[in-house]
Structures are given as C-alpha cells and as structure tokens.
mmCIF file of C-alpha atoms and ligand atoms in Angstrom:
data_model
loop_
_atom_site.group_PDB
_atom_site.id
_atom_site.type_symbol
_atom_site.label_atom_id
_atom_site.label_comp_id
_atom_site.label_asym_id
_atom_site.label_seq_id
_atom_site.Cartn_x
_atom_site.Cartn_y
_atom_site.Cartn_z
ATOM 1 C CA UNK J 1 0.000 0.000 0.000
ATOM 2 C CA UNK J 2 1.042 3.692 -0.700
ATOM 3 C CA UNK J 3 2.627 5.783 1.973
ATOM 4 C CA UNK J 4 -0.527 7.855 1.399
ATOM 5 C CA UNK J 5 -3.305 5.451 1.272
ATOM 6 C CA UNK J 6 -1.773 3.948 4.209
ATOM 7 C CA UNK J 7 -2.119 7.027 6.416
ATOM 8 C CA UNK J 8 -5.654 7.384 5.238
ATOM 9 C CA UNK J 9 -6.486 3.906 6.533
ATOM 10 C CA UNK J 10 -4.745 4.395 9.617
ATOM 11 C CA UNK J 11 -6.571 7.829 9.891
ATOM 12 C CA UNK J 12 -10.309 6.386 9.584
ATOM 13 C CA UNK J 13 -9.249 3.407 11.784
ATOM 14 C CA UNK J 14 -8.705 6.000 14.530
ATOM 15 C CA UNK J 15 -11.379 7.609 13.913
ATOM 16 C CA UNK J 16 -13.738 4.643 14.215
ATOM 17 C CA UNK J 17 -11.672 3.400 17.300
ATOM 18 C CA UNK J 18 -12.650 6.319 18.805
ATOM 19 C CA UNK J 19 -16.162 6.467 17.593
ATOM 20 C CA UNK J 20 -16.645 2.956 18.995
ATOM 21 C CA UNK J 21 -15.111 3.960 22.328
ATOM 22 C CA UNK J 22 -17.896 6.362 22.982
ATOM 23 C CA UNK J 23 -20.349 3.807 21.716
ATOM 24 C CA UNK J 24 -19.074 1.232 23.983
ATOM 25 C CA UNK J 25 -19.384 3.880 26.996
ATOM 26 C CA UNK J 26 -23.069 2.791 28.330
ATOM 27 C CA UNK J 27 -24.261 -0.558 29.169
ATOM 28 C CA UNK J 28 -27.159 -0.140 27.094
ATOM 29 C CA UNK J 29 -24.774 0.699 23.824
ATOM 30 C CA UNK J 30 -27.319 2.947 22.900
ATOM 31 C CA UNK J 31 -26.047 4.685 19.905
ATOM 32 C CA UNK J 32 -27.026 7.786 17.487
ATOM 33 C CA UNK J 33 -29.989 5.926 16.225
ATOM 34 C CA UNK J 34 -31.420 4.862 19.719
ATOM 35 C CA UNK J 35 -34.272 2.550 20.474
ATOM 36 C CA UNK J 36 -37.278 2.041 18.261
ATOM 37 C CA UNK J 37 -35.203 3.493 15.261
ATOM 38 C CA UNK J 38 -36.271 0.307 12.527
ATOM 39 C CA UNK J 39 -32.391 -0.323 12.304
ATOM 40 C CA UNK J 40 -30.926 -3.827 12.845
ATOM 41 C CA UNK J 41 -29.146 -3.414 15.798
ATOM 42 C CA UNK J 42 -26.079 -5.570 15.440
ATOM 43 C CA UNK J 43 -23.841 -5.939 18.992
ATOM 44 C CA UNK J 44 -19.899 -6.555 18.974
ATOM 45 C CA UNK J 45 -19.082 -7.812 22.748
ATOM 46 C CA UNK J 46 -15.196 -8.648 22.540
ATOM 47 C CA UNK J 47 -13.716 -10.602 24.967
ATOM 48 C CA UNK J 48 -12.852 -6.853 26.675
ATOM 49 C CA UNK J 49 -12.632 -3.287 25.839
ATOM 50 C CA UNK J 50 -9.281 -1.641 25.477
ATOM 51 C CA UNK J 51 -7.752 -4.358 23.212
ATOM 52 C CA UNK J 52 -6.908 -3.035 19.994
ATOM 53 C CA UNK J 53 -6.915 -6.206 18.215
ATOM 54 C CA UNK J 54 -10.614 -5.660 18.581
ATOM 55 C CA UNK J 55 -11.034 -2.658 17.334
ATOM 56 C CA UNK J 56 -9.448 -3.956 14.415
ATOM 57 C CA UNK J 57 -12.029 -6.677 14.210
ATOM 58 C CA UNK J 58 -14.903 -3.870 14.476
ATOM 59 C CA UNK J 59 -13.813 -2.043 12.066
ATOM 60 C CA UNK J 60 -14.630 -4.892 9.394
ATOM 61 C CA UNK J 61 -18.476 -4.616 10.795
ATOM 62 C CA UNK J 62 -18.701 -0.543 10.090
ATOM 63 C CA UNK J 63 -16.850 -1.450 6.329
ATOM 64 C CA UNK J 64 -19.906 -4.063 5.372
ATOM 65 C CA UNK J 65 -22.388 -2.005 7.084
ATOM 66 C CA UNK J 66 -20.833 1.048 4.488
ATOM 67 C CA UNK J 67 -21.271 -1.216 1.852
ATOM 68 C CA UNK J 68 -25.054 -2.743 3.178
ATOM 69 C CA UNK J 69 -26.560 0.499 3.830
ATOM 70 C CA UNK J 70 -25.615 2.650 7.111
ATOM 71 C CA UNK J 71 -29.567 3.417 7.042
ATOM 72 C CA UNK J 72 -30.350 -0.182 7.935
ATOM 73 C CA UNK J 73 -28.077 -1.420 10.884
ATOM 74 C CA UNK J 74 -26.796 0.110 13.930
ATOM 75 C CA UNK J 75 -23.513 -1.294 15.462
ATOM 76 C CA UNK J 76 -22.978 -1.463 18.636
ATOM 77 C CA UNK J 77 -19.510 -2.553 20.269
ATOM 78 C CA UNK J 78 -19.440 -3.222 24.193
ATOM 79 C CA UNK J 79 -18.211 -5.936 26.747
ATOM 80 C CA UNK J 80 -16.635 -5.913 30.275
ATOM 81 C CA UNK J 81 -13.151 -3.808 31.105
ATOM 82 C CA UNK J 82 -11.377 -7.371 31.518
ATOM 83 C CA UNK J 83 -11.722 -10.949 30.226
ATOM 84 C CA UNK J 84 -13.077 -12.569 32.995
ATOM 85 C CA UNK J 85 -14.928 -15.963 32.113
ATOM 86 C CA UNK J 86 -18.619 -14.391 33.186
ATOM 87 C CA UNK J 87 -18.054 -10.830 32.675
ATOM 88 C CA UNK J 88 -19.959 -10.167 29.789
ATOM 89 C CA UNK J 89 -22.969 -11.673 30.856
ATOM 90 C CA UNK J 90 -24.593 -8.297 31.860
ATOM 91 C CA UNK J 91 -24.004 -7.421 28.126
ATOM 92 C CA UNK J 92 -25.915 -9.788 26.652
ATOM 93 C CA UNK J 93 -28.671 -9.477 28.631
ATOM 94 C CA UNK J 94 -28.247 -5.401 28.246
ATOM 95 C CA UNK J 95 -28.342 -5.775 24.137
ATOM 96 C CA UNK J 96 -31.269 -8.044 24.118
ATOM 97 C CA UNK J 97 -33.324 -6.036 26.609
ATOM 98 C CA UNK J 98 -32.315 -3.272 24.160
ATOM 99 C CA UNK J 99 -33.318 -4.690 21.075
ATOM 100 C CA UNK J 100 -30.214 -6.406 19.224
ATOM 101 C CA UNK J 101 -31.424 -8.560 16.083
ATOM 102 C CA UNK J 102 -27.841 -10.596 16.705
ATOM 103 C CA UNK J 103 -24.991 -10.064 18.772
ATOM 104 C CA UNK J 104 -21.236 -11.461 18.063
ATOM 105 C CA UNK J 105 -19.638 -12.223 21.100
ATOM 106 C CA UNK J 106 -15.810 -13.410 21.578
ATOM 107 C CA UNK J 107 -16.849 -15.205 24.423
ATOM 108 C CA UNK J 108 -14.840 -15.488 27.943
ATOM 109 C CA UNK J 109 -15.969 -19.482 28.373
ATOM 110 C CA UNK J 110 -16.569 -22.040 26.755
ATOM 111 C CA UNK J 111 -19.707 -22.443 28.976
ATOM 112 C CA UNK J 112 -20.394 -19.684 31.589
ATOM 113 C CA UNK J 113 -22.573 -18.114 28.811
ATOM 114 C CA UNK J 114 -24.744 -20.953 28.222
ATOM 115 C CA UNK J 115 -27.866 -20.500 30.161
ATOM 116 C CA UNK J 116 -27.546 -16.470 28.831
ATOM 117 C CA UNK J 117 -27.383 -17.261 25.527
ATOM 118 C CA UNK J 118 -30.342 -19.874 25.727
ATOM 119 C CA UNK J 119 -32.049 -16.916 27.187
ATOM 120 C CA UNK J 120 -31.535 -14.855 24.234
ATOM 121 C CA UNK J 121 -32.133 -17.199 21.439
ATOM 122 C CA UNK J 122 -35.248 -17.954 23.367
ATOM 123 C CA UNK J 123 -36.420 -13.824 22.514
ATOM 124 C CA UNK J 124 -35.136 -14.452 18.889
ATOM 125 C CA UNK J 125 -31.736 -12.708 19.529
ATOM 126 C CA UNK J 126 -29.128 -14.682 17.120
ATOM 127 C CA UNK J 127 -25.776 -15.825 18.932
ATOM 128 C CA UNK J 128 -22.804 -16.029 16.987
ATOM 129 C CA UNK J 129 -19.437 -16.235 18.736
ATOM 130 C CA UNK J 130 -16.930 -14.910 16.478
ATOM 131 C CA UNK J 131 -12.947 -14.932 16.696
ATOM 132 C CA UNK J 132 -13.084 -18.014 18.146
ATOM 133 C CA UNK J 133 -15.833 -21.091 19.026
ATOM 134 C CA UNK J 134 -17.194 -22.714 22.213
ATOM 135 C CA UNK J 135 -15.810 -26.403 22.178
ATOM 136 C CA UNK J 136 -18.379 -28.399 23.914
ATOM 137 C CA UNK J 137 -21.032 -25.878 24.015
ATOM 138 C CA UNK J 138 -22.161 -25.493 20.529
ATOM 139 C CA UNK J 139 -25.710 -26.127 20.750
ATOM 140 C CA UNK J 140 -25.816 -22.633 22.262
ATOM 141 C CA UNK J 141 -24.829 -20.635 20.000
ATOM 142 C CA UNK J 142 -26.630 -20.005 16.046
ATOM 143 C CA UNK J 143 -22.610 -20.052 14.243
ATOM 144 C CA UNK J 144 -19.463 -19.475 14.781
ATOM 145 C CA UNK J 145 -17.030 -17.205 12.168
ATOM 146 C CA UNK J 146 -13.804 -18.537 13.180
ATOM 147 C CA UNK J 147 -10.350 -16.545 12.104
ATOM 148 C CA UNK J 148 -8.847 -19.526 10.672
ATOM 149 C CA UNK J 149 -8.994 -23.416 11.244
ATOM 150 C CA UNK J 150 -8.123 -23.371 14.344
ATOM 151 C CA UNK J 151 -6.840 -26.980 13.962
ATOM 152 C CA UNK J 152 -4.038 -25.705 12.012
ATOM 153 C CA UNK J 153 -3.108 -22.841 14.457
ATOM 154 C CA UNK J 154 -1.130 -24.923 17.393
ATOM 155 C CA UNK J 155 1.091 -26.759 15.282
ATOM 156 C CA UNK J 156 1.716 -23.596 13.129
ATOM 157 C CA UNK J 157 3.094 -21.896 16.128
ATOM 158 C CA UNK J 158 5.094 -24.437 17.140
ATOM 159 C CA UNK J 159 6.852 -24.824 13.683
ATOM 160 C CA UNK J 160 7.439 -21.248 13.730
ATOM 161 C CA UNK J 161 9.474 -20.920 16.950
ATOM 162 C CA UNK J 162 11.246 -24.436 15.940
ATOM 163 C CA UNK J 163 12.398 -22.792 12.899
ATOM 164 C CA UNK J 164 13.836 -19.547 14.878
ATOM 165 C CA UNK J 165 15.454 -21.841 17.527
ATOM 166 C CA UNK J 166 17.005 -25.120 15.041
ATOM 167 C CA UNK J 167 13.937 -26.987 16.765
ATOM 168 C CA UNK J 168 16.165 -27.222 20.087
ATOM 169 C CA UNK J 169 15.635 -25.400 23.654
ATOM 170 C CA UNK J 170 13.486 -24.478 26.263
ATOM 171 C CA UNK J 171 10.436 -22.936 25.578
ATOM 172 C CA UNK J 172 7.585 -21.103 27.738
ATOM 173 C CA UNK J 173 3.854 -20.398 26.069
ATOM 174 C CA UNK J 174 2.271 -16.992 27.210
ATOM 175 C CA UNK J 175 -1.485 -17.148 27.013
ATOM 176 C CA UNK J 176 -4.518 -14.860 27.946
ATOM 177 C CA UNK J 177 -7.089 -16.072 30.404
ATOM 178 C CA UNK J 178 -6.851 -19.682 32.311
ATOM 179 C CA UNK J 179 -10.604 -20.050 30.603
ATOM 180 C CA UNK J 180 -9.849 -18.489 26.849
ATOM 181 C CA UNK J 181 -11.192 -20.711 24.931
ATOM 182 C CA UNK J 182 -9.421 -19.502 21.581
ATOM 183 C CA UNK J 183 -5.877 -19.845 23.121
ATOM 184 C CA UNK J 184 -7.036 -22.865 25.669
ATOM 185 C CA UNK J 185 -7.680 -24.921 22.249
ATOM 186 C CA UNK J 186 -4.310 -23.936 20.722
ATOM 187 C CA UNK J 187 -2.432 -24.173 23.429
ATOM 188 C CA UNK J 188 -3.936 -28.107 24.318
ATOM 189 C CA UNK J 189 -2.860 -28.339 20.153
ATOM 190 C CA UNK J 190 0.587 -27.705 20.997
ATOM 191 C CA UNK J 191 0.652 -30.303 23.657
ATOM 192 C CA UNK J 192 -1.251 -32.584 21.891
ATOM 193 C CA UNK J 193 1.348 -32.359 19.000
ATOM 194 C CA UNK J 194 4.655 -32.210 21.424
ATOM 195 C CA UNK J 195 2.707 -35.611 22.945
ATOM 196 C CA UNK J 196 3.247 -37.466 19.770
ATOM 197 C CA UNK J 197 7.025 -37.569 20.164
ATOM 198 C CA UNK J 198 7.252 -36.723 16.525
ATOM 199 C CA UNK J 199 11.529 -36.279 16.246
ATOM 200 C CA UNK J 200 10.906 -33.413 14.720
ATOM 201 C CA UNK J 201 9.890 -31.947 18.316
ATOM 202 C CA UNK J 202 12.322 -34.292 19.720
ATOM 203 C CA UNK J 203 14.730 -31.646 21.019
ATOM 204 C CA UNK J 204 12.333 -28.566 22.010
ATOM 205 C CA UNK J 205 10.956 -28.695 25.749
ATOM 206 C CA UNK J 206 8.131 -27.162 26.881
ATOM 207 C CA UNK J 207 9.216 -25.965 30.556
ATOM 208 C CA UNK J 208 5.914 -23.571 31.321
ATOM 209 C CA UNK J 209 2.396 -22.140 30.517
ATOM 210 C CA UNK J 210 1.959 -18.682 32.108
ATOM 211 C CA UNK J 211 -1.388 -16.344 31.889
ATOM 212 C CA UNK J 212 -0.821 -13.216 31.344
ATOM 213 C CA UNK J 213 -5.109 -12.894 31.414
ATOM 214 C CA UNK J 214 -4.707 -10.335 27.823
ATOM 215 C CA UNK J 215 -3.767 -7.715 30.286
ATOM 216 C CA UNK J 216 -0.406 -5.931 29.343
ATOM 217 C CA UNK J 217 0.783 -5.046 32.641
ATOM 218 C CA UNK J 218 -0.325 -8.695 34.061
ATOM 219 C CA UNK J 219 1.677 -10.018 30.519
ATOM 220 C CA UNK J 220 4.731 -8.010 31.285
ATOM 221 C CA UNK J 221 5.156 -9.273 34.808
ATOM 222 C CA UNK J 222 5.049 -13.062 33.625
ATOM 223 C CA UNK J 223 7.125 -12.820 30.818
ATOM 224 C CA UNK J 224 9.796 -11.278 33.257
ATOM 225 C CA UNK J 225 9.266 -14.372 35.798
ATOM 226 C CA UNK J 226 9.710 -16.541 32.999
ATOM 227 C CA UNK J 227 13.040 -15.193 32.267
ATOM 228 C CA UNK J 228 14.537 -15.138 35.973
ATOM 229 C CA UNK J 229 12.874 -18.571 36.432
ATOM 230 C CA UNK J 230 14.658 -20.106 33.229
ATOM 231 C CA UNK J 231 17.755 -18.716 32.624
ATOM 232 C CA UNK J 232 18.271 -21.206 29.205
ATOM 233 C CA UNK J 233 14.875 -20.462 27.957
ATOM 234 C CA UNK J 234 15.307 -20.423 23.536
ATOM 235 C CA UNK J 235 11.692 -18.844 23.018
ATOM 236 C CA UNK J 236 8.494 -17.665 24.039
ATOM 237 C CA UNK J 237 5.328 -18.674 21.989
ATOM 238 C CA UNK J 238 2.632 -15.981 22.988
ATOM 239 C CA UNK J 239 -1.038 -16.924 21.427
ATOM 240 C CA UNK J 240 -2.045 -13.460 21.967
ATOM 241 C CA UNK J 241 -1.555 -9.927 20.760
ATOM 242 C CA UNK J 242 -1.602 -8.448 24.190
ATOM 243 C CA UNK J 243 1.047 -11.487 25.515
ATOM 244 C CA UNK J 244 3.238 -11.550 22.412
ATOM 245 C CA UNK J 245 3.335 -7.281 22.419
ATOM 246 C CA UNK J 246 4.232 -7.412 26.006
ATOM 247 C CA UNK J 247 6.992 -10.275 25.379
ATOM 248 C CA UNK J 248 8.309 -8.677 23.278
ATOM 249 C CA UNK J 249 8.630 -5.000 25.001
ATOM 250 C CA UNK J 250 10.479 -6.944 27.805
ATOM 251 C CA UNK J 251 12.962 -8.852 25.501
ATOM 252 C CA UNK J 252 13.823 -4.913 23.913
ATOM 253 C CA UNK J 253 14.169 -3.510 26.899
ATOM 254 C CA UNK J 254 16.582 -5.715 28.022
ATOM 255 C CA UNK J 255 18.777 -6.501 24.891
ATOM 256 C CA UNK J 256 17.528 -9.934 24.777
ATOM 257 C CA UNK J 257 16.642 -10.719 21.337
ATOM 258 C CA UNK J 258 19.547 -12.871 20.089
ATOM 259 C CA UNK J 259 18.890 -14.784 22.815
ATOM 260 C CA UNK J 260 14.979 -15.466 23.282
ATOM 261 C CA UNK J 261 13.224 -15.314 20.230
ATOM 262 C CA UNK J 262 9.332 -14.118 20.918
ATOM 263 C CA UNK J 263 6.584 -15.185 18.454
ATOM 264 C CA UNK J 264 2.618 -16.295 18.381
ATOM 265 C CA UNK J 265 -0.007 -14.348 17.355
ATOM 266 C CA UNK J 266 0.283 -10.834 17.034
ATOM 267 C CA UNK J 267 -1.439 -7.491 15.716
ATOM 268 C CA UNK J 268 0.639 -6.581 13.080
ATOM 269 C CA UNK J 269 0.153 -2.477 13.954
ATOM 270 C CA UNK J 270 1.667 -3.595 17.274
ATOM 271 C CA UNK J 271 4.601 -5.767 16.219
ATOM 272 C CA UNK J 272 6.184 -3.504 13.568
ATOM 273 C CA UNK J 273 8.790 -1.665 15.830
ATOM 274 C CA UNK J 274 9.770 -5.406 17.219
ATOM 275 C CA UNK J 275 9.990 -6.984 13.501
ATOM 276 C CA UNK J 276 11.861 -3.831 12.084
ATOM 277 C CA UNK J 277 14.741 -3.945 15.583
ATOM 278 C CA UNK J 278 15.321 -7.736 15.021
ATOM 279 C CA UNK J 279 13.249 -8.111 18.551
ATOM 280 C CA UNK J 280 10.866 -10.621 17.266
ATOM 281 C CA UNK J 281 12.209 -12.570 13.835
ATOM 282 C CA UNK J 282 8.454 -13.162 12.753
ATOM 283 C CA UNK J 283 4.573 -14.183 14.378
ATOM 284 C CA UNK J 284 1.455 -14.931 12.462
ATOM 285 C CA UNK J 285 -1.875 -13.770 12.642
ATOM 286 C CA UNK J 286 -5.019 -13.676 9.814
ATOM 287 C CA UNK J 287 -7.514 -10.768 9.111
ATOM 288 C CA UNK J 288 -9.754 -9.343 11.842
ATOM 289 C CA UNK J 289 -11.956 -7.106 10.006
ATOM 290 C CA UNK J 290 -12.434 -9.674 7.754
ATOM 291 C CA UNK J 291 -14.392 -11.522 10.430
ATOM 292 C CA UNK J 292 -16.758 -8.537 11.535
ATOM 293 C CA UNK J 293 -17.129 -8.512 7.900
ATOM 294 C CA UNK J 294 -18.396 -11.315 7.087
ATOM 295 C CA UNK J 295 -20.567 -11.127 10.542
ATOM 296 C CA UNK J 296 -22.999 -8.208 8.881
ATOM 297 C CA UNK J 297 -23.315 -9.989 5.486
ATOM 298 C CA UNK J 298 -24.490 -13.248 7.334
ATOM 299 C CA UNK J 299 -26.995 -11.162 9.436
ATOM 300 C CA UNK J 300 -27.851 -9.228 5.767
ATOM 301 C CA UNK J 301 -28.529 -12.803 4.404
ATOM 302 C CA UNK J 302 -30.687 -13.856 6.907
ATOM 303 C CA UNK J 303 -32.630 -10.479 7.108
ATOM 304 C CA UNK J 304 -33.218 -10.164 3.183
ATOM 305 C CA UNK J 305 -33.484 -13.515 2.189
ATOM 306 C CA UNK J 306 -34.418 -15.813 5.050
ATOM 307 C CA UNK J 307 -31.067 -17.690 5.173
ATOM 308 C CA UNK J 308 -30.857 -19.745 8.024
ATOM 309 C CA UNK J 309 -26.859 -20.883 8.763
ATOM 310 C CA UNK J 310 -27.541 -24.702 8.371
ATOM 311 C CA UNK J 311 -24.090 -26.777 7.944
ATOM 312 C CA UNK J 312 -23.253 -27.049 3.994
ATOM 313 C CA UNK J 313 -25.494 -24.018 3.738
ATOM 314 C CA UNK J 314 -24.023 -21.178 1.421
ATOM 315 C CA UNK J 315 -23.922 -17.225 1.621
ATOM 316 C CA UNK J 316 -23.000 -13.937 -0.310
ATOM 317 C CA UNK J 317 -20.415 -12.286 1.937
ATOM 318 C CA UNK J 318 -19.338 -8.898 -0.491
ATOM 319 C CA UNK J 319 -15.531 -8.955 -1.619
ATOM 320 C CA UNK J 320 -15.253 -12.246 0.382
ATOM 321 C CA UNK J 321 -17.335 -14.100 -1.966
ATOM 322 C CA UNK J 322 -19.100 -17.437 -1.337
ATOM 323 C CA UNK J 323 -19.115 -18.389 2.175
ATOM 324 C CA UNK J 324 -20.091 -21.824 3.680
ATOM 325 C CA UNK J 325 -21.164 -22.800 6.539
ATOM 326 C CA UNK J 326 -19.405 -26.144 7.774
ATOM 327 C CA UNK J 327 -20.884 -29.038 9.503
ATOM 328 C CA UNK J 328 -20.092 -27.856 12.733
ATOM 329 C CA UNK J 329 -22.026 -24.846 12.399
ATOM 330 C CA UNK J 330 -18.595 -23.006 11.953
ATOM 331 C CA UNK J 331 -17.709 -20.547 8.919
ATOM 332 C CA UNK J 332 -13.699 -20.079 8.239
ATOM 333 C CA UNK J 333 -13.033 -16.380 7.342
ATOM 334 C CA UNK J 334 -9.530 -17.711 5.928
ATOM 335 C CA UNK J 335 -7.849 -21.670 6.143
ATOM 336 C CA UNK J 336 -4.624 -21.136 7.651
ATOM 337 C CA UNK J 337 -2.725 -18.465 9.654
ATOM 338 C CA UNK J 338 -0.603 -16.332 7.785
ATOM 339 C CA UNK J 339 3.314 -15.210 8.661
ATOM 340 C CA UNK J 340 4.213 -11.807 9.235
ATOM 341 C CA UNK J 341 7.904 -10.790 9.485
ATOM 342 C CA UNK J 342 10.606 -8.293 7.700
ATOM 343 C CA UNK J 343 9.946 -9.516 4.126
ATOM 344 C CA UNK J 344 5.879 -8.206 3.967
ATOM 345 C CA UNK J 345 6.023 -5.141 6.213
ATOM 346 C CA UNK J 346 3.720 -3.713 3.614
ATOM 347 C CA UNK J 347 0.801 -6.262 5.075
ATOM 348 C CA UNK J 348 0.630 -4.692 8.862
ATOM 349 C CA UNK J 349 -2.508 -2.755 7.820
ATOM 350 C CA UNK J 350 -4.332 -3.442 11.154
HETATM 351 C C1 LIG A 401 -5.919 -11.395 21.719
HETATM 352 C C2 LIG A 401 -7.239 -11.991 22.113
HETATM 353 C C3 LIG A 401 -7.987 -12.561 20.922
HETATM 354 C C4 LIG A 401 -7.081 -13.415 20.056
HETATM 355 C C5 LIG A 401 -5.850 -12.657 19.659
HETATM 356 C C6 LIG A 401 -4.898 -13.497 18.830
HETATM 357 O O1 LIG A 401 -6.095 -10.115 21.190
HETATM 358 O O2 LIG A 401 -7.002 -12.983 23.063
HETATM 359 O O3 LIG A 401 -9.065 -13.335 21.356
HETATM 360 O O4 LIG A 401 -7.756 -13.827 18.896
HETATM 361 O O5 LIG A 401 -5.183 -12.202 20.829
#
C-alpha cells in the first residue's frame, strides 16, 4: 500500500476506534440511532474493551455495514473492562433487553454463557461467537465465524518458533485467560502435537504455561518471571496480541533478542517496531476485520433472504465471496494463519 493510502487507513481506523469507544461507553450501547429506530441493531461484545486487536475486528463490521446500507443497521460494540470468564454476561442481557437482532460475542468461556445465551435465542436474539468457538457448548450458540482453522493454528506456532530456535531449547507459552477458549484450544494443540514424540519436536521442551489474562501489565510481569525462572529459555510462543506485544517490550528492553526469540499471534500495527529492531524474527496472525465482515453480510442474508446458517449451507459475503457454513455450524473467514515478518512489512494494515 502507498505511503498515502496507508495514512488514510490508519486515519479512519482511529477515527472509528474512537467512535466505537464512545459507543461502547453505556451498558445499554445505545447509539445515534437509539431505540425504536427500525435499524438492525447488530452488537460486537469482545472478549474486553481496550484491546486493539478488537477494534481492528470492528472495524470490518462498520466497512460491510458502508457497503449494506448505514440506514439499515446500527452497530454497537461493548463488553466488560477485563476478560473474565462471566463478565460479559450483563451485556448480553443489556443488548437483548435493548433490542439487538444478533450479537457477536468473543466469548470469555466455553460455557459460563450458556444458560444467557439460551435466554436470548429464546427472545429471537441470534448468537454467533466470532474470533473463536465454544468447544463443547455449541448447541448454544446459532454459528461461529472462526479466524482460521483453528486446527491448524497450534502446530503452526510451534513450527514457527522451531524454525527460529534449530527446533532445540526451552520454551515457555504466554497465554490470555486460564478459561480463553481460543488460546485454551491452541495451546492443548501444541501439547497434543509435542505428545506425539514426533523427532521433529524431539529436542524442544516445553518448561511452562503462564497467563498473562490479555492484560499488558499482568503479561509483562510473567514474561519477566519466565526469564529469571529459566535462565536457558530459547523462546516464548505468545497466542495473543496483548502477551506476544508485552513479550516482546520486555525482551527490547533488556537486549535480549539474540537470545529469546518471541513469536505467536500478534497485531501486526503492534509488532512492527519489534519486527523492524530484530526483537521478534516473525509471528502470524489472519484478518480481523475480515471476520466482523463477514458477521454483517451473514446477518444481511438472513434479514433479506431468510437464510438460516444450516451446515453445507451457502452465503453472499461482499468482496469475500461465497461463504459456507461447515458441519459444525462453523464458517472459516480464511484456512490457515498467515506469517508476518521483515519480508511483507507492507501487510501490517491493522
Ligand atoms: C488477543 C485476544 C484474541 C485473540 C488474539 C490473537 O487479542 O485474546 O481473542 O484472537 O489475541
């Protein structure tokens, strides 16, 4: 992208960040259009506020709703300060007392929600967890719009930091939340895969899984026990863009990147000072808009033409194309992570 188009982006995404702060001031969300307005009220709870991976995500939602009509939905993004598993059960219960046709939730839990949800499907409110899935839970919930397979994610991340390290050291994993069930699921991956005593792995020890609950003060502080607690460690996988951004402020600050390389998922706006120093040789991540994308086309499909998200069901989802729905009930906004590092600095758009 142009040095100029690029500052335009960056402009409007600050000026929607900021728009969506002051939407996601009141409990009630209640934006410009209000109650009783005849707009479909669509609600973004992430898994908290003040994470700017997702205000990246929202600002795929206000894109389709440009392209839909801003005259027929209002968007509404709000959730709980922090991640905690049942923290955003007030804000459920707040949108569908105030009207939400469907609300995308990155849900906490993979089953504190439940009986909230049921609630709100029973009213006709459509659940759709988004980023991520519920494992275990998914008869609660309408879909799920998933970043990537999230099969492919664990192993991905392992490969990664085996590649920086020669596939030999110690290694730590920095997650969010003890009940996330995005990085939960990877993170059981990873063990799952280091289980099969592939040789491949055969050298590369897992020596710790520390929660750094997506704060970045919280992440900071275990990433620094980590390194006083293993003075050999090779690398720090970090499923998270709050973790891995935190990792890899401590490793910068104290000279430490020859010797602990820091990767996982990260936002690329984030990352870019720690890819361009040499702090962190590379970490992968997908498209978050993309996802709130998609979201407001599937709610457009089922408004204008009745589609209900059945598996092997099929909808129009604008510049995305096609989109199916798989037998799970889950839709894939892309297959497989993608790498970001020194040699596509022109992709951190978001
Ligand atoms: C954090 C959140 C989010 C996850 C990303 C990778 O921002 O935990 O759920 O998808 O990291």
């Amino acid at each position: 992208m142009k040095l100029a188009k690029k500052m335009l982006f960056l402009g409007l995404c600050l000026i929607l960040a900021a728009g969506m702060v002051f939407a996601a001031g009141g409990k009630d969300g209640g934006g410009a259009a209000g109650a009783g307005s005849g707009k479909i009220k669509i609600y973004f709870i992430p898994k908290n506020l003040g994470n700017p991976y997702f205000v990246a995500l929202s600002t795929g939602f206000e894109q389709a709703i440009q392209e839909l009509g801003a005259d027929k939905f209002e968007f509404i993004m709000t959730g709980p300060a922090t991640p905690e598993a049942t923290s955003q059960i007030e804000y459920v219960e707040a949108a569908v007392q105030n009207g939400a046709k469907a609300i995308f939730i990155a849900a906490n839990s993979n089953d504190a929600l439940n009986p909230t949800f049921d609630d709100a499907r029973k009213k006709g409110v459509r659940i759709y967890i988004i980023n991520q899935d519920i494992p275990g839970s998914e008869a609660h919930r309408d879909a799920a719009i998933l970043p990537v397979n999230f099969a492919t994610v664990g192993v991905s991340q392992l490969d990664l930091l085996g590649g920086y390290i020669n596939f030999e050291g110690e290694f730590a994993i920095l997650s969010a939340t003890t009940d996330a069930p995005d990085q939960n699921f990877w993170v059981q991956s990873m063990k799952d895969e280091l289980a099969k005593g592939s040789p491949k792995y055969a050298k590369m020890k897992l020596v710790e899984v520390v929660y750094g609950d997506d704060q970045p003060e919280r992440s900071t502080t275990e990433m620094e026990a980590l390194i006083t607690k293993w003075p050999n460690l090779k690398g720090v996988i970090a499923p998270t863009t709050v973790g891995i951004a935190a990792a890899a402020k401590v490793v910068q600050t104290r000279g430490l990147g020859d010797k602990i390389k820091v990767t996982g998922l990260g936002l690329p706006s984030e990352m870019k000072e720690f890819i361009v120093d040499g702090t962190s040789p590379g970490f992968q991540l997908w498209d978050p808009p993309a996802e709130g994308y998609l979201g407001v086309y599937l709610v457009n499909a089922e408004v204008t033409q009745g589609f209900k998200p059945a598996p092997g069901a099929s909808f129009s989802a604008g510049k995305l194309g096609t989109v199916k729905i798989e037998s799970n009930g889950q839709i894939l906004t892309l297959p497989t992570p993608k790498l970001f590092d020194k040699n596509n600095l022109q992709d951190f758009i978001y």
